PDB file of C-alpha atoms in Angstrom:
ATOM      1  CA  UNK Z   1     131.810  75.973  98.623  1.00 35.00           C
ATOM      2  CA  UNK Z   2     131.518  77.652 102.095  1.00 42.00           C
ATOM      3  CA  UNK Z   3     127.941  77.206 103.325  1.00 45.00           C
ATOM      4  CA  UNK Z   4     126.296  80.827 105.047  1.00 52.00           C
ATOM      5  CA  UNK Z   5     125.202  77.973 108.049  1.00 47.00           C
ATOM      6  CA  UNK Z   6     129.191  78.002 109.088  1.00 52.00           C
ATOM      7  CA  UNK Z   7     129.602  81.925 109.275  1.00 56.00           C
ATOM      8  CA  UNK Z   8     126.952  82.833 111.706  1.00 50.00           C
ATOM      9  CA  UNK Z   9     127.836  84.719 114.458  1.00 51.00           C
ATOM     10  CA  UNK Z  10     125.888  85.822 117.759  1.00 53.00           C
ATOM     11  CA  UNK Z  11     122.925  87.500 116.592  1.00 70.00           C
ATOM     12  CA  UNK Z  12     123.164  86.291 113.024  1.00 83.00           C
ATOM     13  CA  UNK Z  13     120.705  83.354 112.944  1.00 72.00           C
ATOM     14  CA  UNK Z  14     120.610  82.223 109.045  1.00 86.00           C
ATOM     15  CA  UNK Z  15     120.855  84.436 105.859  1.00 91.00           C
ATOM     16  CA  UNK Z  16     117.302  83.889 105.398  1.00 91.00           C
ATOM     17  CA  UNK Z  17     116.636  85.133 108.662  1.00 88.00           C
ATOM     18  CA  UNK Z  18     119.152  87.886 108.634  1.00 88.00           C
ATOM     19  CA  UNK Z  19     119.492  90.236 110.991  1.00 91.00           C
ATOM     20  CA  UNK Z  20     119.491  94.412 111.845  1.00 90.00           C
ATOM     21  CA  UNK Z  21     122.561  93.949 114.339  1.00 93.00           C
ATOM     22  CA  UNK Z  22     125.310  96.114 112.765  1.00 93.00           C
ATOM     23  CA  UNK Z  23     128.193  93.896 114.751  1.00 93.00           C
ATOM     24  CA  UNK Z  24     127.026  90.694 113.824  1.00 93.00           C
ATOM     25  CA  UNK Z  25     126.363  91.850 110.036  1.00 95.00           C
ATOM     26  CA  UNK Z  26     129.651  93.069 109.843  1.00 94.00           C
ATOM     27  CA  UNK Z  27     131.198  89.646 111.456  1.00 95.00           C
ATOM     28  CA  UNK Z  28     129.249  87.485 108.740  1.00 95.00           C
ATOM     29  CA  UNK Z  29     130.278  89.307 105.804  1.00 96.00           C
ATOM     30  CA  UNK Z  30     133.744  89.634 106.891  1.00 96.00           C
ATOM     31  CA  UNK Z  31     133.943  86.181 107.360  1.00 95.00           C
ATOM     32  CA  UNK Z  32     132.175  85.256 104.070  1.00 96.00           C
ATOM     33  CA  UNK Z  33     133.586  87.784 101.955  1.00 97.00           C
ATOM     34  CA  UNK Z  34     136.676  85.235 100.525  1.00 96.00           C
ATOM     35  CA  UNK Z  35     134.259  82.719  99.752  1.00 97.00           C
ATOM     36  CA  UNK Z  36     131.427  85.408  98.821  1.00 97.00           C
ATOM     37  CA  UNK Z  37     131.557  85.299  95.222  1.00 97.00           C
ATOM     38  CA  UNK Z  38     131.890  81.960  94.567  1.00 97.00           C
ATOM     39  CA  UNK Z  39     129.063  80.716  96.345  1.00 97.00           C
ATOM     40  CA  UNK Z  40     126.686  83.337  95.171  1.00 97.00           C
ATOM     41  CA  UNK Z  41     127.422  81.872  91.959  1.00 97.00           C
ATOM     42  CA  UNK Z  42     126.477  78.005  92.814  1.00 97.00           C
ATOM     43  CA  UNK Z  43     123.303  79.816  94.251  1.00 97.00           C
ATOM     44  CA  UNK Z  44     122.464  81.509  91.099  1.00 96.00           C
ATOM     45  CA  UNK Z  45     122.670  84.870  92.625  1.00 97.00           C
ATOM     46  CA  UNK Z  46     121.464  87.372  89.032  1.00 97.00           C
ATOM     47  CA  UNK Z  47     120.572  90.493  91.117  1.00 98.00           C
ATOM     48  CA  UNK Z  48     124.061  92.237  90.393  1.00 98.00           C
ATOM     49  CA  UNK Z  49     123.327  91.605  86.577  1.00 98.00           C
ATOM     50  CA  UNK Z  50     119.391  92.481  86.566  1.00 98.00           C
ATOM     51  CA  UNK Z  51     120.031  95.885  88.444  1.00 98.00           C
ATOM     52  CA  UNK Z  52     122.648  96.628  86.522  1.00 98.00           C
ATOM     53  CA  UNK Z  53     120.594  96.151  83.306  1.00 98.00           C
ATOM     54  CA  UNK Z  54     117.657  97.924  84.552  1.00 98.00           C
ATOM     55  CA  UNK Z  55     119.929 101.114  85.936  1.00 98.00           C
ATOM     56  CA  UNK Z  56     121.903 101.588  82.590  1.00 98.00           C
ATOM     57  CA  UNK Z  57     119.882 102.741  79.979  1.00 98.00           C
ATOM     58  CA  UNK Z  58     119.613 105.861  82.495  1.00 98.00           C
ATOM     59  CA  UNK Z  59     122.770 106.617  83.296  1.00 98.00           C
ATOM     60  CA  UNK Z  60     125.615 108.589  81.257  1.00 97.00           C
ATOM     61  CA  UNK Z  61     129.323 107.430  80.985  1.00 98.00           C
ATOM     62  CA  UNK Z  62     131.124 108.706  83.444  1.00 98.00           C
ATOM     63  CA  UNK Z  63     128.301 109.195  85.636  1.00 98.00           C
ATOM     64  CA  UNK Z  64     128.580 108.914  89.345  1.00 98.00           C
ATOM     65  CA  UNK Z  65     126.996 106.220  90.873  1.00 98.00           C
ATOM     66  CA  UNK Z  66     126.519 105.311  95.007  1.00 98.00           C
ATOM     67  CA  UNK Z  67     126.905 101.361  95.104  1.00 98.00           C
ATOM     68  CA  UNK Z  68     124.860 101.162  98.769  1.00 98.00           C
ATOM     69  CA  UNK Z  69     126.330  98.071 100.821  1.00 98.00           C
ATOM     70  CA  UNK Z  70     128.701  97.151  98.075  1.00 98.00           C
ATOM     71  CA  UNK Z  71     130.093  93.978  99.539  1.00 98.00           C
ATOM     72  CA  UNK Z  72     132.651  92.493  97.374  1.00 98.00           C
ATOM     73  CA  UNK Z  73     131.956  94.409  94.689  1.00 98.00           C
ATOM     74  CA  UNK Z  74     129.505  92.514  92.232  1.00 98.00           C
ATOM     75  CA  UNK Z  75     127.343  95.451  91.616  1.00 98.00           C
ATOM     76  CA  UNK Z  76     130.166  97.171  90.148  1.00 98.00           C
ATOM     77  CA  UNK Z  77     131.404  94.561  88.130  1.00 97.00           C
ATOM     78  CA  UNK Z  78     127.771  94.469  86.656  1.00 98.00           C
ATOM     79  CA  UNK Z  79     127.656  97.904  85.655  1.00 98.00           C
ATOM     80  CA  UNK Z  80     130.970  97.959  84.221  1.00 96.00           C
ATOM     81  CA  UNK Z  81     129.432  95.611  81.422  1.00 96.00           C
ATOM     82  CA  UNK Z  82     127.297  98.629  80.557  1.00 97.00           C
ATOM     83  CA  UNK Z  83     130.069 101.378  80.186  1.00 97.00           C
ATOM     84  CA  UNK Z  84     132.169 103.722  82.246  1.00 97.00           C
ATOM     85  CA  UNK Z  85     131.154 104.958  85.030  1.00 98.00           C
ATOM     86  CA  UNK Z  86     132.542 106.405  88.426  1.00 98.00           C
ATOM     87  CA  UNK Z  87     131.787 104.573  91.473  1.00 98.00           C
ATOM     88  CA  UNK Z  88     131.999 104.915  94.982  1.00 98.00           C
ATOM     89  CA  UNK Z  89     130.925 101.823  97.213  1.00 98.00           C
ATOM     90  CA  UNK Z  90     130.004 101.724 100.625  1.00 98.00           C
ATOM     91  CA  UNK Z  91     130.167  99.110 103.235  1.00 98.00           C
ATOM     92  CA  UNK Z  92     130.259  97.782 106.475  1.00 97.00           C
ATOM     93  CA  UNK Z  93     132.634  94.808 105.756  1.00 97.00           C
ATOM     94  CA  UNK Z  94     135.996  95.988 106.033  1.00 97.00           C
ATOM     95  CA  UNK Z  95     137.238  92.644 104.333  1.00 98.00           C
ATOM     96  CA  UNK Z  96     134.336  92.592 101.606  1.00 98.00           C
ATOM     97  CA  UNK Z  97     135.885  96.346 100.776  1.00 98.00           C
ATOM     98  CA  UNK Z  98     139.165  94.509 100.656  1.00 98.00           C
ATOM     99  CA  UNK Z  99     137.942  92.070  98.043  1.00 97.00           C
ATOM    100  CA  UNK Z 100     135.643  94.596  95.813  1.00 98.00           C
ATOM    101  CA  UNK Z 101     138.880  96.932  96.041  1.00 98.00           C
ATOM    102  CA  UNK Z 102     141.142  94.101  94.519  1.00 97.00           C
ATOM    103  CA  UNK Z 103     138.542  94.236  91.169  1.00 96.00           C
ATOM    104  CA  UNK Z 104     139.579  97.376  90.284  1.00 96.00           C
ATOM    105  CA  UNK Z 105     136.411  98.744  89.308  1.00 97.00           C
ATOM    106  CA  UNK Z 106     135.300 101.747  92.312  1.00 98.00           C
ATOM    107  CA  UNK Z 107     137.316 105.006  92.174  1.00 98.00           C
ATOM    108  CA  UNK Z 108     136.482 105.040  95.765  1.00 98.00           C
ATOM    109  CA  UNK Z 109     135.530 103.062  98.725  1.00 98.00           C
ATOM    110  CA  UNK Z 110     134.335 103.965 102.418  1.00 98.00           C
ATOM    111  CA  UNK Z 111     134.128 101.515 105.253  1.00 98.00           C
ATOM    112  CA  UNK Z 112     130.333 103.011 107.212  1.00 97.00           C
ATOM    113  CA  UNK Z 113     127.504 101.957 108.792  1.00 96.00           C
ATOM    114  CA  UNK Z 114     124.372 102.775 106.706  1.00 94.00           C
ATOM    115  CA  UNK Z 115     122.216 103.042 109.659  1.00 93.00           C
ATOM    116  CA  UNK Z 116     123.827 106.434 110.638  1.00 96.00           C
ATOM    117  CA  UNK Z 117     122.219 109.141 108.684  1.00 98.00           C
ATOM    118  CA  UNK Z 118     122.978 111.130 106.890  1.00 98.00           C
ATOM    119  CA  UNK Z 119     125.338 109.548 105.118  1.00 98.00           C
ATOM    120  CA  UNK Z 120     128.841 111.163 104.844  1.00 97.00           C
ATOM    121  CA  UNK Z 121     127.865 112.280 101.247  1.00 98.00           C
ATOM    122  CA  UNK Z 122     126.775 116.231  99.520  1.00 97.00           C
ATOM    123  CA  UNK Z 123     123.699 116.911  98.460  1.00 98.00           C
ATOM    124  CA  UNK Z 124     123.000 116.196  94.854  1.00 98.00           C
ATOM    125  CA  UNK Z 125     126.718 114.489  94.863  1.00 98.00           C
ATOM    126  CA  UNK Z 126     125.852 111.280  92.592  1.00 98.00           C
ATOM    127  CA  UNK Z 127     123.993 110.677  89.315  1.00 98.00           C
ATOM    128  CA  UNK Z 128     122.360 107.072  90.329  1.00 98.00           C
ATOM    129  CA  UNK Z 129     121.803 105.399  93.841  1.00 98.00           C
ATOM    130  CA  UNK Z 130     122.173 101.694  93.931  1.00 98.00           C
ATOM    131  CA  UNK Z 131     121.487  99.023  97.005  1.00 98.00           C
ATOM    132  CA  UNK Z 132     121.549  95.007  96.134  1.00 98.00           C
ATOM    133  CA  UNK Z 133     120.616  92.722  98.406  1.00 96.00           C
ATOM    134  CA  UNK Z 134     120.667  95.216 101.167  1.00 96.00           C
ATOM    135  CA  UNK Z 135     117.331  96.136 102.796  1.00 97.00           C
ATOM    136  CA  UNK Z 136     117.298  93.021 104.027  1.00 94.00           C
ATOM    137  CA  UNK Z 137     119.318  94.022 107.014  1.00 95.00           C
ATOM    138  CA  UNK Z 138     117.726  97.889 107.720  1.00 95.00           C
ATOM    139  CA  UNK Z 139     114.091  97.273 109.419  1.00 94.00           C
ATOM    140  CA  UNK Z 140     113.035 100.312 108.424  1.00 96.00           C
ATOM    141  CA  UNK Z 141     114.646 101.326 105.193  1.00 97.00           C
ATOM    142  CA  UNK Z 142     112.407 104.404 104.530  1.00 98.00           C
ATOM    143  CA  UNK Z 143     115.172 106.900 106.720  1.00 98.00           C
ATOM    144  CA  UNK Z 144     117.620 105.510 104.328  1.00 98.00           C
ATOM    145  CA  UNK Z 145     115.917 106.199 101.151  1.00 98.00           C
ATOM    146  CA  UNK Z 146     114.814 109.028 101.627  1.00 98.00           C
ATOM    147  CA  UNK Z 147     118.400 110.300 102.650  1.00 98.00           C
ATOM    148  CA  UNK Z 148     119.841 108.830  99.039  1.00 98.00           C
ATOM    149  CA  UNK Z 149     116.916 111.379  97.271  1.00 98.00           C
ATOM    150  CA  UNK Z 150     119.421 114.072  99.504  1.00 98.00           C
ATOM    151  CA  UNK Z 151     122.320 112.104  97.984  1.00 98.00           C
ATOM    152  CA  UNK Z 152     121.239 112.213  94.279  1.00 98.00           C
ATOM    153  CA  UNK Z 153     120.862 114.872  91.716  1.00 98.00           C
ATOM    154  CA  UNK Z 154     117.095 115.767  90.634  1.00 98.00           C
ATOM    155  CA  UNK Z 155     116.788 113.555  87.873  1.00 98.00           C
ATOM    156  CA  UNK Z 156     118.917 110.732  88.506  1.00 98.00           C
ATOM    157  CA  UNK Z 157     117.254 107.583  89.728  1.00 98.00           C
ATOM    158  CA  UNK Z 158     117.770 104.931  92.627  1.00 99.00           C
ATOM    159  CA  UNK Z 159     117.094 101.396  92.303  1.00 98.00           C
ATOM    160  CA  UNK Z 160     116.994  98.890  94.531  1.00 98.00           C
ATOM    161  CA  UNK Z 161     115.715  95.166  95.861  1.00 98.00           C
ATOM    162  CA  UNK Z 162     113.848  93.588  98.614  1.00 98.00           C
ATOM    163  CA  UNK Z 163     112.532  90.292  98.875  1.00 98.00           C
ATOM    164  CA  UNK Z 164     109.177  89.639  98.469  1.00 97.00           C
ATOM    165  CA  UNK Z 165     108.166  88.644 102.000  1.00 96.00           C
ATOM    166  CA  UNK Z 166     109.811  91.605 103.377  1.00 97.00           C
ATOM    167  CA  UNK Z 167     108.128  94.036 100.694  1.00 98.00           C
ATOM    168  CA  UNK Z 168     105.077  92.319 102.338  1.00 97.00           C
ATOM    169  CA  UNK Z 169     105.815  92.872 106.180  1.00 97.00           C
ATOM    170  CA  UNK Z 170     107.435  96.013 105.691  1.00 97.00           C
ATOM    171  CA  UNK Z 171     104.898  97.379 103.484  1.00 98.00           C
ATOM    172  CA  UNK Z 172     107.208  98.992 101.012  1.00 98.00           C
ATOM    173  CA  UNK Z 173     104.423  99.768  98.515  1.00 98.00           C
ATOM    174  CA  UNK Z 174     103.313 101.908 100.491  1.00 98.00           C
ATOM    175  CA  UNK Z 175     106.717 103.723 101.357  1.00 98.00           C
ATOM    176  CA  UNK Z 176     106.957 104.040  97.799  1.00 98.00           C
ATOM    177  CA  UNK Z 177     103.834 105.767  97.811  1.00 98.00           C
ATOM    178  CA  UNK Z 178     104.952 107.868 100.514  1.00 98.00           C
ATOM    179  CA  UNK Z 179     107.927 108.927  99.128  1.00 98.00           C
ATOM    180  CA  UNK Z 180     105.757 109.832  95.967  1.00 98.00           C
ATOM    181  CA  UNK Z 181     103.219 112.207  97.881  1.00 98.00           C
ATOM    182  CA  UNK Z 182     106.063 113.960  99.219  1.00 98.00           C
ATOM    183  CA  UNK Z 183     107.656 115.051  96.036  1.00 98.00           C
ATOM    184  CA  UNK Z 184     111.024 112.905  96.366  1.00 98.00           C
ATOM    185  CA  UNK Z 185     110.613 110.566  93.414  1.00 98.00           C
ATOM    186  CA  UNK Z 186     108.273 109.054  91.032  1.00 98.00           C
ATOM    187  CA  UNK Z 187     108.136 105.361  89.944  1.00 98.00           C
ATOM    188  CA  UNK Z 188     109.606 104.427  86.626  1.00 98.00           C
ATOM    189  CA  UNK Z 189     109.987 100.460  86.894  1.00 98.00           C
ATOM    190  CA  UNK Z 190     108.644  97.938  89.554  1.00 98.00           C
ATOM    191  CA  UNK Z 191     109.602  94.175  88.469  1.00 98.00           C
ATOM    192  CA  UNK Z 192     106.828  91.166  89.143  1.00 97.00           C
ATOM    193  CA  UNK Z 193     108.373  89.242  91.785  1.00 97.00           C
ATOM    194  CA  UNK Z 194     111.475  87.026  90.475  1.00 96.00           C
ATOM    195  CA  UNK Z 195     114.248  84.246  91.414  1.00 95.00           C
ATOM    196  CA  UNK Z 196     116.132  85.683  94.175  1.00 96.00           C
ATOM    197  CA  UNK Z 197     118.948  82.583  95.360  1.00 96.00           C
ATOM    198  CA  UNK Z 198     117.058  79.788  93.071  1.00 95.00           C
ATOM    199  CA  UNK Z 199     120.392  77.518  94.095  1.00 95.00           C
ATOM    200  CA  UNK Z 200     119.530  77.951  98.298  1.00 95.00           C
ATOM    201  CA  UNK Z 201     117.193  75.944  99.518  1.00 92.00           C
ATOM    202  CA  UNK Z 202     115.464  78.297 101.948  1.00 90.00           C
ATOM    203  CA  UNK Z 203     115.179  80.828  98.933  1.00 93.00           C
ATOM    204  CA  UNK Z 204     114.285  78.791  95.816  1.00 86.00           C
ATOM    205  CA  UNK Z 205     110.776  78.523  96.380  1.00 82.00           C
ATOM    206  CA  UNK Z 206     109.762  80.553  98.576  1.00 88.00           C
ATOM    207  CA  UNK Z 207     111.452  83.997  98.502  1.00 95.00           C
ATOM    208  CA  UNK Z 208     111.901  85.890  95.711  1.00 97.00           C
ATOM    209  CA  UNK Z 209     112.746  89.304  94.940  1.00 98.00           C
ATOM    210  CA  UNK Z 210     110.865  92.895  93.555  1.00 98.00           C
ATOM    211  CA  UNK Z 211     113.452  95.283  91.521  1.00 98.00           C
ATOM    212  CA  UNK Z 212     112.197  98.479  92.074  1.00 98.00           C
ATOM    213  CA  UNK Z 213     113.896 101.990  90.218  1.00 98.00           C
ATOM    214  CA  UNK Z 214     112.678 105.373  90.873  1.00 98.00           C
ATOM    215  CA  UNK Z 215     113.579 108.609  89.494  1.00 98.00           C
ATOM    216  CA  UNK Z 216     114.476 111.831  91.923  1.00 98.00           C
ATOM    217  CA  UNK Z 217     112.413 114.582  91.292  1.00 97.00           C
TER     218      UNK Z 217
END
C-alpha cells in the first residue's frame, strides 16, 4: 500500500490538510493515481458507493451524468451498479484520467481545472451533477455550484460531499440556503454526518463526511 505521506508535493501538506493549489493537486493525484484505488480500499473509502446509491433512484438509463473531479474513476464504477448511464468525467489528473479511462465506463473524459468557470459545458447539457471527495480542495465551492445548476437540466439533481469540519468552517448550510433563496435548487436529501476514511488515522475519528443532493429548479 502506498501511504498519501510519500506523495506530497510543495504545497501539498497531508490529505487531511489538503490544499487549493491547482499545481500541487494535480502533482499528488498524478502521482497517487496507480496506487489510488487500492489504498482507498484498505481505508474503507464507501463515498463512491453511498453517492451512487443516493443519486440513482433519480436518474433515468441513459441519462447524462457530470462526474466532477472524477479521479480514477470510482464514481463511475459506482453508478454503473445502478444501470446505464452516459458519463462524462472531469479532472485535473491527467494520469488519474488515464486510469478511470482504462475502466471503460465514461463515454467521455476532459483533462480541466475546475476552478475556471464556467466550465467548458452547455447550459442544461447533463441530467445529474456529481462531485466525490472534491470540495475539499475549492475554498470557496459556492462559484462552482452554482455554475453546475447552469450545467444541469431543471429538474435533474446534484449531489455532492464535504467533510464535516469543512461544512463547519465553510459554512455550507448556509450556501445551501443561499442557493435556495435564489431559486437554483431545493434540498431533497442531507445525510447525518458519516464514516468518511474510517481505515486513516487522521480521518477515523475525527472527520467524517455530510452527503448532500439537491434538485435544480
Amino acid at each position: 500500500m502506498t501511504s498519501d505521506s510519500t506523495l506530497e508535493p510543495a504545497g501539498f501538506v497531508s490529505l487531511k490538510q489538503g490544499s487549493s493549489d491547482p499545481d500541487a493537486i494535480g502533482d499528488y493525484y498524478n502521482k497517487w493515481a496507480g496506487s489510488y484505488d487500492e489504498t482507498l480500499a484498505t481505508w474503507d473509502y464507501a463515498a463512491p458507493e453511498e453517492v451512487a446509491a443516493l443519486t440513482a433512484p433519480h436518474l433515468e438509463t441513459g441519462a447524462a451524468i457530470l462526474d466532477v473531479g472524477c479521479g480514477t474513476g470510482l464514481v463511475s464504477e459506482a453508478l454503473a451498479r445502478h444501470g446505464r448511464f452516459d458519463i462524462h468525467g472531469i479532472d485535473l489528473s491527467e494520469v488519474s484520467l488515464k486510469q478511470a479511462e482504462a475502466r471503460g465506463t465514461y463515454a467521455r473524459l476532459t483533462c480541466y481545472n475546475m476552478k475556471n468557470l464556467p466550465l467548458p459545458f452547455e447550459e442544461g447539457g447533463f441530467d445529474a451533477a456529481l462531485s466525490v471527495g472534491v470540495l475539499t480542495y475549492i475554498e470557496d465551492a459556492e462559484p462552482l455550484l452554482r455554475d453546475l445548476c447552469r450545467c444541469v437540466r431543471s429538474g435533474g439533481v446534484i449531489a455532492f460531499t464535504q467533510r464535516t469540519d469543512l461544512w463547519e468552517t465553510r459554512n455550507f448550510s448556509a450556501l445551501l440556503e443561499r442557493l435556495v433563496k435564489d431559486g437554483l435548487w431545493t434540498v431533497l436529501h442531507k445525510s447525518e454526518p458519516r464514516s468518511y476514511l474510517p481505515g486513516h488515522e487522521d480521518f477515523a475519528d475525527e472527520i467524517k463526511v455530510i452527503h448532500t443532493l439537491c434538485q435544480v429548479v
